[in-house]
Every structure is written in structure tokens, then in C-alpha cells.
Amino acid sequence: MNIVVDRTKCEGLGMCEAMAHEFFEVQDDGEMVVLDENPGEEHRRELTAAVDACPVLALTLKG
């Protein structure tokens, strides 16, 4: 599985971090960093929740 971020949409609102803090981090400058771009399948549920929580639809999961 791969986490894909559309940087043209991401506003650094932090909903993804709130849902899955071990995979997403919003920096002090508002830039969102993916901490693990290729997580294991066992994390699909929490990552799907993070993707679904993004109000600007900047996140997708591939695979």
C-alpha cells in the first residue's frame, strides 16, 4: 500500500495526523510530512480513516 498526497490540495489542516499520527505529521510551517509512505496492510483501517477525514481530499491510498 502507498500513501499518495496531492500537494496542490493539501492545506496542512492536520486531520490526517489526528487520525493516524504515526504516519502523518504537520510541521510548524504547515507542511504535512508522510512519515511512512509504504505502510503495511495491517494499517489500512486507520489510514482509510485518515484519508476519509481529509477535508480537501488531498490523500489517497494505492494498492
PDB file of C-alpha atoms in Angstrom, residues 13-61:
ATOM      1  CA  LEU A  13      -5.061  21.121   8.419  1.00  0.00           C
ATOM      2  CA  GLY A  14      -3.902  18.073  10.381  1.00  0.00           C
ATOM      3  CA  MET A  15      -6.956  15.841  10.233  1.00  0.00           C
ATOM      4  CA  CYS A  16      -4.776  13.032   8.885  1.00  0.00           C
ATOM      5  CA  GLU A  17      -2.359  13.466  11.776  1.00  0.00           C
ATOM      6  CA  ALA A  18      -5.239  13.359  14.257  1.00  0.00           C
ATOM      7  CA  MET A  19      -6.449  10.066  12.765  1.00  0.00           C
ATOM      8  CA  ALA A  20      -3.060   8.382  12.188  1.00  0.00           C
ATOM      9  CA  HIS A  21      -0.270  10.301  13.932  1.00  0.00           C
ATOM     10  CA  GLU A  22       2.284   7.558  13.327  1.00  0.00           C
ATOM     11  CA  PHE A  23       2.003   8.172   9.567  1.00  0.00           C
ATOM     12  CA  PHE A  24       1.392  11.919   9.231  1.00  0.00           C
ATOM     13  CA  GLU A  25       2.910  14.991  10.839  1.00  0.00           C
ATOM     14  CA  VAL A  26       2.134  18.644  10.236  1.00  0.00           C
ATOM     15  CA  GLN A  27       5.258  20.746  10.660  1.00  0.00           C
ATOM     16  CA  ASP A  28       5.318  24.179  12.332  1.00  0.00           C
ATOM     17  CA  ASP A  29       5.285  25.792   8.881  1.00  0.00           C
ATOM     18  CA  GLY A  30       2.060  23.952   7.965  1.00  0.00           C
ATOM     19  CA  GLU A  31       3.756  21.437   5.665  1.00  0.00           C
ATOM     20  CA  MET A  32       2.429  17.904   6.081  1.00  0.00           C
ATOM     21  CA  VAL A  33       5.006  15.121   6.084  1.00  0.00           C
ATOM     22  CA  VAL A  34       4.236  11.467   5.434  1.00  0.00           C
ATOM     23  CA  LEU A  35       6.329   9.520   7.933  1.00  0.00           C
ATOM     24  CA  ASP A  36       5.906   6.144   6.204  1.00  0.00           C
ATOM     25  CA  GLU A  37       4.814   6.231   2.553  1.00  0.00           C
ATOM     26  CA  ASN A  38       4.572   2.439   2.255  1.00  0.00           C
ATOM     27  CA  PRO A  39       2.814   1.113   5.367  1.00  0.00           C
ATOM     28  CA  GLY A  40       1.781  -2.482   5.843  1.00  0.00           C
ATOM     29  CA  GLU A  41      -1.681  -3.778   5.078  1.00  0.00           C
ATOM     30  CA  GLU A  42      -2.403  -4.096   8.804  1.00  0.00           C
ATOM     31  CA  HIS A  43      -2.715  -0.282   8.960  1.00  0.00           C
ATOM     32  CA  ARG A  44      -5.343   0.024   6.218  1.00  0.00           C
ATOM     33  CA  ARG A  45      -8.250   0.755   8.585  1.00  0.00           C
ATOM     34  CA  GLU A  46      -6.602   3.721  10.329  1.00  0.00           C
ATOM     35  CA  LEU A  47      -5.155   5.068   7.078  1.00  0.00           C
ATOM     36  CA  THR A  48      -8.533   4.846   5.362  1.00  0.00           C
ATOM     37  CA  ALA A  49      -9.969   6.858   8.268  1.00  0.00           C
ATOM     38  CA  ALA A  50      -7.215   9.471   7.807  1.00  0.00           C
ATOM     39  CA  VAL A  51      -7.842   9.675   4.049  1.00  0.00           C
ATOM     40  CA  ASP A  52     -11.580   9.996   4.617  1.00  0.00           C
ATOM     41  CA  ALA A  53     -11.029  12.727   7.246  1.00  0.00           C
ATOM     42  CA  CYS A  54      -9.110  14.991   4.855  1.00  0.00           C
ATOM     43  CA  PRO A  55     -11.460  17.921   4.160  1.00  0.00           C
ATOM     44  CA  VAL A  56      -9.650  18.924   0.956  1.00  0.00           C
ATOM     45  CA  LEU A  57      -9.373  15.371  -0.454  1.00  0.00           C
ATOM     46  CA  ALA A  58      -5.584  15.551  -0.710  1.00  0.00           C
ATOM     47  CA  LEU A  59      -4.899  11.938   0.306  1.00  0.00           C
ATOM     48  CA  THR A  60      -5.355   8.612  -1.462  1.00  0.00           C
ATOM     49  CA  LEU A  61      -4.207   5.057  -0.828  1.00  0.00           C
TER      50      LEU A  61
END
